[in-house]
Tab-separated table of C-alpha atoms in Angstrom:
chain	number	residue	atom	x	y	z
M	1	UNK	CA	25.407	5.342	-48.562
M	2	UNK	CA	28.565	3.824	-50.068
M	3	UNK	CA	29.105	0.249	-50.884
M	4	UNK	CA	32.222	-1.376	-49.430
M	5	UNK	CA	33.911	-3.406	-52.099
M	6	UNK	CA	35.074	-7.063	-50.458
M	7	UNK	CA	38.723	-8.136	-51.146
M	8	UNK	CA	39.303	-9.727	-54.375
M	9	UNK	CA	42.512	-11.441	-53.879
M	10	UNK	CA	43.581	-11.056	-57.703
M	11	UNK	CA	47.352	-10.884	-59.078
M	12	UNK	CA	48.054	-7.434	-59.094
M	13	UNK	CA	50.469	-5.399	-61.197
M	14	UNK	CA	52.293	-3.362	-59.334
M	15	UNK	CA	55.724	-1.136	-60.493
M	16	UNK	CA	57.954	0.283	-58.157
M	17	UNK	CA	57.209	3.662	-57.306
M	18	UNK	CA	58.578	6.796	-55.712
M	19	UNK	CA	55.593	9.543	-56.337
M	20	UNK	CA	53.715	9.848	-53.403
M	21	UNK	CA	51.144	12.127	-52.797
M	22	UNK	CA	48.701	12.035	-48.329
M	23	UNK	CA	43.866	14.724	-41.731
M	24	UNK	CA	41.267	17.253	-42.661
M	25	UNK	CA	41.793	20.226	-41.347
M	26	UNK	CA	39.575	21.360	-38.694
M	27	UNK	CA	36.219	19.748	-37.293
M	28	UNK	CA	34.341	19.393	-40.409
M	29	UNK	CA	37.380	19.079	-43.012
M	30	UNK	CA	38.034	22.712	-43.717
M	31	UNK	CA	36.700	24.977	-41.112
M	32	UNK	CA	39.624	26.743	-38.828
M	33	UNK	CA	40.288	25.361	-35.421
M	34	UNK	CA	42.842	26.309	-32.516
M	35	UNK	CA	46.337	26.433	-32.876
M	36	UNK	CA	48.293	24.501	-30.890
M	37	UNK	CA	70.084	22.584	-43.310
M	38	UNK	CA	73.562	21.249	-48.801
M	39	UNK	CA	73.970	19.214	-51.570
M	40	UNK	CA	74.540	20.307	-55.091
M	41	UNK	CA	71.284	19.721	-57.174
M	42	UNK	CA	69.261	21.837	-59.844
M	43	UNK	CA	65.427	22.437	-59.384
M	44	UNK	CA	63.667	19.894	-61.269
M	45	UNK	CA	61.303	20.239	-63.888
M	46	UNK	CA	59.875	15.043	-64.013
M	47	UNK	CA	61.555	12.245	-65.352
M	48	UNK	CA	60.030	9.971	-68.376
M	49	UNK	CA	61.131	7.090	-66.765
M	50	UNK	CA	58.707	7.285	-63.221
M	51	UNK	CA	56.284	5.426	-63.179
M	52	UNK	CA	52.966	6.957	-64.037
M	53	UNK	CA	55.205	9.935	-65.643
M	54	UNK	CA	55.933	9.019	-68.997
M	55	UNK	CA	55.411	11.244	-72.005
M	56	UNK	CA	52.604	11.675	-73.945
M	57	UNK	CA	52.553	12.829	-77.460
M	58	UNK	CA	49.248	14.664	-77.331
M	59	UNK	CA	46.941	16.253	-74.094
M	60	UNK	CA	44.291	13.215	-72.400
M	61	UNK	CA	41.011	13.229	-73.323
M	62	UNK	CA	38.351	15.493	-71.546
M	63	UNK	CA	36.659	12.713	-69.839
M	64	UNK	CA	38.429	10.098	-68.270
M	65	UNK	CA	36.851	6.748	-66.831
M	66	UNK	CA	38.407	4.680	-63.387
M	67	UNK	CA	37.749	1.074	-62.494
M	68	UNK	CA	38.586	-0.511	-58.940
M	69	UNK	CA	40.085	-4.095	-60.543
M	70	UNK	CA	40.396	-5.089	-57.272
M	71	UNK	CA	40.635	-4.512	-53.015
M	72	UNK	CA	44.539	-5.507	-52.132
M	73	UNK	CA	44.188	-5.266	-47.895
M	74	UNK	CA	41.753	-4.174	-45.945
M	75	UNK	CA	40.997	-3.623	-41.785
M	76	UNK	CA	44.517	-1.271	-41.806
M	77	UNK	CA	44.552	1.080	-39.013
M	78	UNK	CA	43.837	5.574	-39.419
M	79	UNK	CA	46.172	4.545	-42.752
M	80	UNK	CA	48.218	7.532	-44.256
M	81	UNK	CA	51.617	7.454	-45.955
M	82	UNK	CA	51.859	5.128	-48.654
M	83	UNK	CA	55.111	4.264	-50.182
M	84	UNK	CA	56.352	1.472	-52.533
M	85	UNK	CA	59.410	-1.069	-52.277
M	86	UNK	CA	61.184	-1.767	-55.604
M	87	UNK	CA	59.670	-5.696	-55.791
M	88	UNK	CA	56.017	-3.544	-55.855
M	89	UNK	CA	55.110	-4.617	-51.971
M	90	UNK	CA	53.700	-1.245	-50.491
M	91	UNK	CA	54.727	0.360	-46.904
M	92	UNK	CA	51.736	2.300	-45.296
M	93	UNK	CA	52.024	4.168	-42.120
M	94	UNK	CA	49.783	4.302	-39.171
M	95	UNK	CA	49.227	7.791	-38.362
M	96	UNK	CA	47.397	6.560	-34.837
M	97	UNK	CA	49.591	3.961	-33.741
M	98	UNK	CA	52.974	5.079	-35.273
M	99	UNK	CA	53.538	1.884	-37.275
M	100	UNK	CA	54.453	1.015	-40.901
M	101	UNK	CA	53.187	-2.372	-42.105
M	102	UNK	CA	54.404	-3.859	-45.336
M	103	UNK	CA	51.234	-4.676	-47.676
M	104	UNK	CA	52.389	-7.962	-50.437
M	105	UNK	CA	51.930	-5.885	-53.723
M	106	UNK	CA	50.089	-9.425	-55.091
M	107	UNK	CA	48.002	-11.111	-51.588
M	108	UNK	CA	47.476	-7.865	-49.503
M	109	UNK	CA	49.146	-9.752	-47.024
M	110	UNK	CA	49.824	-7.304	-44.078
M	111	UNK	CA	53.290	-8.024	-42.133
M	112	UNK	CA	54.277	-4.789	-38.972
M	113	UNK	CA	57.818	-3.912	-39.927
M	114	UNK	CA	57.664	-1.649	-36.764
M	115	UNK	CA	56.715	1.190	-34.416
M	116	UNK	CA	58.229	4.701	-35.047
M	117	UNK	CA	60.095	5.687	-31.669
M	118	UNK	CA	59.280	8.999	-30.785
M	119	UNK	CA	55.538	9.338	-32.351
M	120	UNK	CA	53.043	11.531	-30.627
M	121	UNK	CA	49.602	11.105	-32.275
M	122	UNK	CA	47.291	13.716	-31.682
M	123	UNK	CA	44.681	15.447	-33.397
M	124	UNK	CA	45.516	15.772	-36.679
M	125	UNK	CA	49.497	15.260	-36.267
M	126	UNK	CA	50.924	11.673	-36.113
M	127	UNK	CA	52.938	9.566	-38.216
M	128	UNK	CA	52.023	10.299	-41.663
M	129	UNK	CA	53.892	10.510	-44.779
M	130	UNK	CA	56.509	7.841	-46.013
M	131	UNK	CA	59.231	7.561	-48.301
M	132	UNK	CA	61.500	4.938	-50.083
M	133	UNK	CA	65.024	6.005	-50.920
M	134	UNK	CA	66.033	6.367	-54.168
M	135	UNK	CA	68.769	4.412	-53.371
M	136	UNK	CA	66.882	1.570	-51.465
M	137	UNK	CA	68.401	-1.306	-53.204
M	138	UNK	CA	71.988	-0.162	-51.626
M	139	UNK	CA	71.095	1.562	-48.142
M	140	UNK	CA	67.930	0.177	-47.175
M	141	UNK	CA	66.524	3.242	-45.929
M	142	UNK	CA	62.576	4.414	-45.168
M	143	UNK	CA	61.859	8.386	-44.629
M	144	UNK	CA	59.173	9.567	-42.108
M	145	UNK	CA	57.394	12.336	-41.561
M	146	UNK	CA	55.809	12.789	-37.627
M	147	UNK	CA	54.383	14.632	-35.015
M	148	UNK	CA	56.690	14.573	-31.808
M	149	UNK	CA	55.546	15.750	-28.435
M	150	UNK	CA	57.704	19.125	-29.475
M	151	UNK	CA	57.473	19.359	-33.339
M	152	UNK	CA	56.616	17.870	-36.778
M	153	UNK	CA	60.168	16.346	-37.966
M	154	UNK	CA	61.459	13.867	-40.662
M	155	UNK	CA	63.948	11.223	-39.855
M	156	UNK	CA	64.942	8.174	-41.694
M	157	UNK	CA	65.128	4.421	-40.167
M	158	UNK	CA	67.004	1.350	-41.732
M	159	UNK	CA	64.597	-1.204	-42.890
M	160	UNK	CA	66.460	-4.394	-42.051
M	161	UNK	CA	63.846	-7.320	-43.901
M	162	UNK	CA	66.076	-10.113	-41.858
M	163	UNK	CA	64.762	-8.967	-38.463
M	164	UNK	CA	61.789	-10.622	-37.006
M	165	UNK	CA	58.381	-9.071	-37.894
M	166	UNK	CA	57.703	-6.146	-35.828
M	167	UNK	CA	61.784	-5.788	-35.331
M	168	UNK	CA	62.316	-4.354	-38.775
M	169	UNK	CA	62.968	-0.316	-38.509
M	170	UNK	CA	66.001	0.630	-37.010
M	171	UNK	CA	66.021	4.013	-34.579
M	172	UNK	CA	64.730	6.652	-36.665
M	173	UNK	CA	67.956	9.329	-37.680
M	174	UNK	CA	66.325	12.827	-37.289
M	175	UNK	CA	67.122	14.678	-40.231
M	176	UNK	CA	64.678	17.767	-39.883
M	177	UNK	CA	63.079	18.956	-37.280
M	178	UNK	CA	60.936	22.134	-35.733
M	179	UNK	CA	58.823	21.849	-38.195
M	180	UNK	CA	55.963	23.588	-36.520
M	181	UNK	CA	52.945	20.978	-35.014
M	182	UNK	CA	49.619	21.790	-33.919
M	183	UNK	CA	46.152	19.810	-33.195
M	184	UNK	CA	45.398	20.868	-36.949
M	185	UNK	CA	47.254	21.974	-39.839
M	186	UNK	CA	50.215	19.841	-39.670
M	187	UNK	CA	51.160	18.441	-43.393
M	188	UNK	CA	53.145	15.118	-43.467
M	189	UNK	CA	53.075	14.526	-46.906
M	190	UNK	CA	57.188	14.129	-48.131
M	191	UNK	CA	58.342	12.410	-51.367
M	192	UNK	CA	61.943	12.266	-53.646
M	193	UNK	CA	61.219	14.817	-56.873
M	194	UNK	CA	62.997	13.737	-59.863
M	195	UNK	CA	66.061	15.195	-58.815
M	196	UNK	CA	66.359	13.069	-56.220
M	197	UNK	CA	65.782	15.409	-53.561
M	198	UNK	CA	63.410	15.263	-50.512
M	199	UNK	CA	60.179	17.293	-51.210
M	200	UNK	CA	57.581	17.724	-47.605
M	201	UNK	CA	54.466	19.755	-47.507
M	202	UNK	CA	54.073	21.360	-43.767
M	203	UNK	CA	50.680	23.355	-42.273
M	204	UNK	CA	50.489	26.615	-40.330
M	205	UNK	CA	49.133	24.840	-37.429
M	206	UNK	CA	46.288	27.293	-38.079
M	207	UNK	CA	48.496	30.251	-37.003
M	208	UNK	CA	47.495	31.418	-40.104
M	209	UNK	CA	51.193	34.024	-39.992
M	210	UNK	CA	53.522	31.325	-40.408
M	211	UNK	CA	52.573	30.634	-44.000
M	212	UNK	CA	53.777	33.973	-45.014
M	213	UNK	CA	57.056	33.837	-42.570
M	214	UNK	CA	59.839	32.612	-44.589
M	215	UNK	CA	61.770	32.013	-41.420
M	216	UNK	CA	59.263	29.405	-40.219
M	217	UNK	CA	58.806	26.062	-41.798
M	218	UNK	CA	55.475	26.026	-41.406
M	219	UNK	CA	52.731	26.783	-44.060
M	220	UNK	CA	55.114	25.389	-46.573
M	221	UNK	CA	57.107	23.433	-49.228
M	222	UNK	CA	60.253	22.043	-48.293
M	223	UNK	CA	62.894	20.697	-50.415
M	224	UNK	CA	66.225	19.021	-49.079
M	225	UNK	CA	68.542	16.715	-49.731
M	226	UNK	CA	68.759	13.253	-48.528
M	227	UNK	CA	70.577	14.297	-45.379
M	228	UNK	CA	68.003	17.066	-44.575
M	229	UNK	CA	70.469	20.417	-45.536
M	230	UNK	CA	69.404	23.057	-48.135
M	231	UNK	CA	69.663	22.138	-51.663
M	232	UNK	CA	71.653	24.888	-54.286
M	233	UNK	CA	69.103	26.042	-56.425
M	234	UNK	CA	66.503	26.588	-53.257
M	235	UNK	CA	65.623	30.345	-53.438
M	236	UNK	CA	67.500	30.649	-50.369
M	237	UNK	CA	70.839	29.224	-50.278
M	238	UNK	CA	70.972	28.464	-46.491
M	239	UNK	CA	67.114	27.767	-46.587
M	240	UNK	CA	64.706	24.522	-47.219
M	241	UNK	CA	62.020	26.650	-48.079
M	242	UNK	CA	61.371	26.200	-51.328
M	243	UNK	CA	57.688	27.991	-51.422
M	244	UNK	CA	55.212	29.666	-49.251
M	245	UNK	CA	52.043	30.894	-48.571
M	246	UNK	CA	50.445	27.210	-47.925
M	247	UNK	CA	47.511	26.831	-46.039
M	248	UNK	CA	47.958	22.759	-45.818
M	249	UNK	CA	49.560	20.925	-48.109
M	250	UNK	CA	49.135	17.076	-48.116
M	251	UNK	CA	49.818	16.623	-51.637
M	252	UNK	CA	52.584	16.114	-53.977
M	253	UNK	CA	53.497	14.870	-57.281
M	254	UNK	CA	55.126	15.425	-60.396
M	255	UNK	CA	54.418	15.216	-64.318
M	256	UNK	CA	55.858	14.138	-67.318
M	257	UNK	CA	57.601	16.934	-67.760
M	258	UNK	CA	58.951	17.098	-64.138
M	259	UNK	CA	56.878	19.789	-62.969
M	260	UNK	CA	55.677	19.889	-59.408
M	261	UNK	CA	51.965	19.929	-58.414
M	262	UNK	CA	50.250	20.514	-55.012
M	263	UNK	CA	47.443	19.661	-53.369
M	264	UNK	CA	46.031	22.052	-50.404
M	265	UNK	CA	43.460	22.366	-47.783
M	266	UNK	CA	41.405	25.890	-47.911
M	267	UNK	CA	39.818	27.058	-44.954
M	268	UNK	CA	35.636	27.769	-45.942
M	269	UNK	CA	35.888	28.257	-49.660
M	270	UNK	CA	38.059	27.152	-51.643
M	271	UNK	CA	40.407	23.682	-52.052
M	272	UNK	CA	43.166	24.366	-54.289
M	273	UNK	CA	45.640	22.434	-56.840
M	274	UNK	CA	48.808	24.569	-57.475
M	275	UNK	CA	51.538	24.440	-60.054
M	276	UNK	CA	54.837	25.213	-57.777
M	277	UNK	CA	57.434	27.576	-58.633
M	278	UNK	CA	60.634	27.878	-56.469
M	279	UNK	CA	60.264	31.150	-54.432
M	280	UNK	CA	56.792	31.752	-55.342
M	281	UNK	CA	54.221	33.427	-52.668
M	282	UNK	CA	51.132	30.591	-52.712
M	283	UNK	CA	48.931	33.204	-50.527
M	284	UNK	CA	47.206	32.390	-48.141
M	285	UNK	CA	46.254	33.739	-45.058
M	286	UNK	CA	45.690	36.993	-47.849
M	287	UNK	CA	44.364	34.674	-50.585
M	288	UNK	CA	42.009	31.545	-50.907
M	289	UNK	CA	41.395	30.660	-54.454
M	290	UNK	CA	42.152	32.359	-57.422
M	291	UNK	CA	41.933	35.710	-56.303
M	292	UNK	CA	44.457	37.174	-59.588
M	293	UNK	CA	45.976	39.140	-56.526
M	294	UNK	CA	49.679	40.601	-57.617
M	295	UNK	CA	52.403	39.081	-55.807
M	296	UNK	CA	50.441	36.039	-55.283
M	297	UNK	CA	50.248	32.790	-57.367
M	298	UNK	CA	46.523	31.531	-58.686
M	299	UNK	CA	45.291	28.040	-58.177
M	300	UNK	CA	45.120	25.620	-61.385
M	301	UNK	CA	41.948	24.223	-60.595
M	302	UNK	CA	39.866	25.073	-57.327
M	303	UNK	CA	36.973	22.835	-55.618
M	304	UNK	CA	34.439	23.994	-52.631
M	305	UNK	CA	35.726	22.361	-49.399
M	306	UNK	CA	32.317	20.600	-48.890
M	307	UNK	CA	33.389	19.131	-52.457
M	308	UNK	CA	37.602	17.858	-51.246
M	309	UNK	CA	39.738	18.177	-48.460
M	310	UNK	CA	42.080	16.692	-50.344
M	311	UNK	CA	45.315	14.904	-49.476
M	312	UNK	CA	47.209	12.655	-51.774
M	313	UNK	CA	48.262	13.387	-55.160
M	314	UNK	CA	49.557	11.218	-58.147
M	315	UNK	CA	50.199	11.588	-62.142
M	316	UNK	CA	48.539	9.291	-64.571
M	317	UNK	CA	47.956	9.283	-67.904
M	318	UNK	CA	48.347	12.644	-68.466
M	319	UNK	CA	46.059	14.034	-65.458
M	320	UNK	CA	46.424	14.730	-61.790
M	321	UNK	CA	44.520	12.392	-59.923
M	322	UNK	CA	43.343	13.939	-55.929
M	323	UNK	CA	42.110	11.781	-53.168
M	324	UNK	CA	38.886	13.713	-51.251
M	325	UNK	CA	38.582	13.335	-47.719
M	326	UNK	CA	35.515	15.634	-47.019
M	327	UNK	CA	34.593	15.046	-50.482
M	328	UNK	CA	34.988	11.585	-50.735
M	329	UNK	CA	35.904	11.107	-54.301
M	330	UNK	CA	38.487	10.976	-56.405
M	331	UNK	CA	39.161	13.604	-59.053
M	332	UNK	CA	41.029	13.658	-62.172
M	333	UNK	CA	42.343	17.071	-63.434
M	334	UNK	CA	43.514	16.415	-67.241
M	335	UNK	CA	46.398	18.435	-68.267
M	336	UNK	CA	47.902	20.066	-71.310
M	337	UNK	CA	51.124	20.929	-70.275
M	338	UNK	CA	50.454	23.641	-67.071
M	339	UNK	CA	46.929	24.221	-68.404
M	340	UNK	CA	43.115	21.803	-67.703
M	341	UNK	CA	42.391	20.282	-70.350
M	342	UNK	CA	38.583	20.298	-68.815
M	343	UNK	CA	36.939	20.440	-65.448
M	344	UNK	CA	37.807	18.695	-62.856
M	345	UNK	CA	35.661	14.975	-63.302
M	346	UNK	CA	35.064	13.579	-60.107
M	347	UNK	CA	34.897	9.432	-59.706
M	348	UNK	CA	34.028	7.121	-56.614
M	349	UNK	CA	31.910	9.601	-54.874
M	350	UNK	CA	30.713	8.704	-51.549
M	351	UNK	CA	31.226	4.635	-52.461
M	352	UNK	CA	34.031	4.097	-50.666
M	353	UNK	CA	34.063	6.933	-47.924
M	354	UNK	CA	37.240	9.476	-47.297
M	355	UNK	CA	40.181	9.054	-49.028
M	356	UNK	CA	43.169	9.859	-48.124
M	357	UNK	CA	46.388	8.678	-50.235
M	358	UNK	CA	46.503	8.199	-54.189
M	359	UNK	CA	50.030	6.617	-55.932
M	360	UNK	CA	50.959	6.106	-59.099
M	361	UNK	CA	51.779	2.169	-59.731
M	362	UNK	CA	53.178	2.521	-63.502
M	363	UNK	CA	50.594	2.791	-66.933
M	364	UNK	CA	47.189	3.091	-65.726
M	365	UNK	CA	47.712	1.789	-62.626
M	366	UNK	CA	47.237	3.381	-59.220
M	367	UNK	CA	47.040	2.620	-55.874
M	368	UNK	CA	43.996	4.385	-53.081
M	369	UNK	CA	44.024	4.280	-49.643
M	370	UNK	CA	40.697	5.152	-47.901
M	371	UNK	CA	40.614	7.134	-44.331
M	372	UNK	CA	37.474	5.984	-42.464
M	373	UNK	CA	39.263	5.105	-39.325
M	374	UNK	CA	40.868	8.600	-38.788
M	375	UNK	CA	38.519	9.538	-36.278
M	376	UNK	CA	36.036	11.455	-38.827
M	377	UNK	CA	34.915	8.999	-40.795
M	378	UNK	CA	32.003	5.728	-40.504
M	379	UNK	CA	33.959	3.032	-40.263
M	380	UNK	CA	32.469	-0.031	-41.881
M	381	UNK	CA	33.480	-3.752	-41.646
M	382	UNK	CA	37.154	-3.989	-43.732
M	383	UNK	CA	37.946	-0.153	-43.312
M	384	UNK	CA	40.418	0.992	-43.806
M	385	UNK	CA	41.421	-0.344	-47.317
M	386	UNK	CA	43.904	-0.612	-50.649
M	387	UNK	CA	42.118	-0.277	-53.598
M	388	UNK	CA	43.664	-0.896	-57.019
M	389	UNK	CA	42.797	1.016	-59.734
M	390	UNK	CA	42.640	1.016	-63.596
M	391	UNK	CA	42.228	5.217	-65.170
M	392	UNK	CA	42.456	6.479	-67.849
């Protein structure tokens, strides 16, 4: 049975921040269900200056500790995307109801900024992951990722603040689309790398051959540039495919060193969190785990699916921190450059139910979103929440 913490209203500190990291995917979190275009710009490898990123001159410690200092908002909606605004208020998306709300980074105070034209929740597949320019202060721009009635797609909206409440997003500016949707399997997490460059994680909509089809977007990780067209230095020049062989990835994040990570759904076995590579072959439908299969890139750490689902991602303090849907906990994967320092160390287990989103919020600092009213949870009085968090 898991407590429910009640809503502190505290002062909380809370750093702008651009790493973002995000449905289960099938009836009981894992099992398989029915299906249903560049700018000049190197591949990263983090920047020192991210929040959450900076450099540390020796690996973290094997065991790690986390403390919830305090509940920001509660009663929010099937919550998913989770982005924040340079002055440290937060945007989270609706996946449900296709609206973002803007969360006070201090009182949790909830204000609607708007509804996302053209959302078609269903199943799994919604409006999900959210992103803040890099350039906010100057162009006032918020990036989507959701489910139309055709496709999965990612468009961008102008966030006017001087608009009345509810009035705020302007008609969003498709700049992707056909990525592939489905009742399961659809992705949604996006986020701006290091480099400044649009990074999405799509599904296979459980046709289990798109992951492996490098003409398909689905089963995959994109990167793009701000306008949506193929970055130089993707593995193919008139491509956004950046890797392959995904199951479901709702996860993504970068370290100190500007390395990406990836968090990903497996179907009965195994959960994985990968190390990405441009151009590298992530496996599945042939591989589930670390297999050590040629041609096919192992898993940095692995977790039962009973024991994940996981979604969001974020870097802290030298570890990878991954929200648990099924598993309902959050883990903490300390690293030594591309290496575990130790096992996986699991925290919050089954106190707060699922949880879906995990961002970095500068130092020690990060920010949880739970997932109770996504349809598969036990919603509880105050679900869904914000949690702030102190790790180490």
């Amino acid at each position: 049975m898991r407590t429910v913490q009640r809503p502190a209203v505290t002062a909380v500190l809370a750093a702008a921040v651009l790493l973002l990291t995000a449905g289960c995917s099938g009836a009981d979190g894992n099992a398989p269900a029915p299906t249903a275009t560049g700018g000049a710009s190197a591949a990263p490898s983090g920047d020192a200056s991210r929040p959450g990123s900076g450099s540390r001159a020796e690996p973290p410690p094997a065991k790690g500790s986390v403390k919830v200092v305090s509940t920001l908002t509660e009663d929010l909606k099937s919550p998913w995307g989770l982005a924040a605004l340079p002055d440290g208020d937060l945007l989270v998306s609706s996946r449900d109801e296709g609206t973002i709300t803007r969360v006070d980074g201090e009182s949790g105070k909830k204000t609607e900024i708007g509804t996302v034209a053209g959302v078609a929740p269903a199943g799994e597949g919604g409006l999900m992951g959210l992103a803040v320019s890099p350039s906010f202060a100057s162009d006032h721009l918020v990036y989507a990722y959701f489910t139309t009635e055709s496709d999965n797609r990612i468009a961008r909206m102008l966030y006017d603040e001087k608009k009345p409440a509810g009035q705020q997003l302007g008609a969003p500016d498709t700049i992707l689309r056909g990525i592939p949707k489905g009742t399961v399997h659809n992705g949604g997490r996006i986020a701006f790398g290091p480099d400044k460059m649009l990074y999405a994680g799509t599904g296979e909509t459980g046709d289990t051959g798109l992951a492996q089809d490098k003409k398909s977007l689905g089963g995959k990780i994109l990167r793009m540039t701000p306008d949506g067209e193929p970055v130089h230095g993707n593995p193919e020049a008139d491509s956004v495919v950046y890797s392959y062989g995904h199951r479901n990835v709702q996860g993504l994040a970068w370290d100190s060193e500007k390395r990406l990570w990836a968090a990903e759904f497996g179907q009965n076995t195994w959960d994985e969190l990968n190390q990405i590579r441009p151009g590298q072959n992530y496996g599945w439908p042939e591989a589930e785990g670390k297999g050590g299969e040629e041609g096919f890139v192992d898993p940095v750490a692995q977790w039962k699916t009973s024991e994940a689902s996981p979604s969001g991602i974020a870097y802290a303090e030298g570890s990878i921190w991954m929200a648990g849907l099924r598993g309902e906990r959050l883990w903490r994967i300390p690293l030594d450059g591309t290496e575990p320092v130790a096992d996986p160390e699991s925290f919050l287990a089954e106190e707060h139910g699922r949880l879906r989103t995990v961002v970095a919020a500068g130092g020690d600092k990060l920010w949880l979103v739970t997932s109770e009213t996504d349809t598969r949870g036990t919603p509880e009085p105050g679900d869904d929440r914000i949690l702030n968090l102190e790790v180490k």
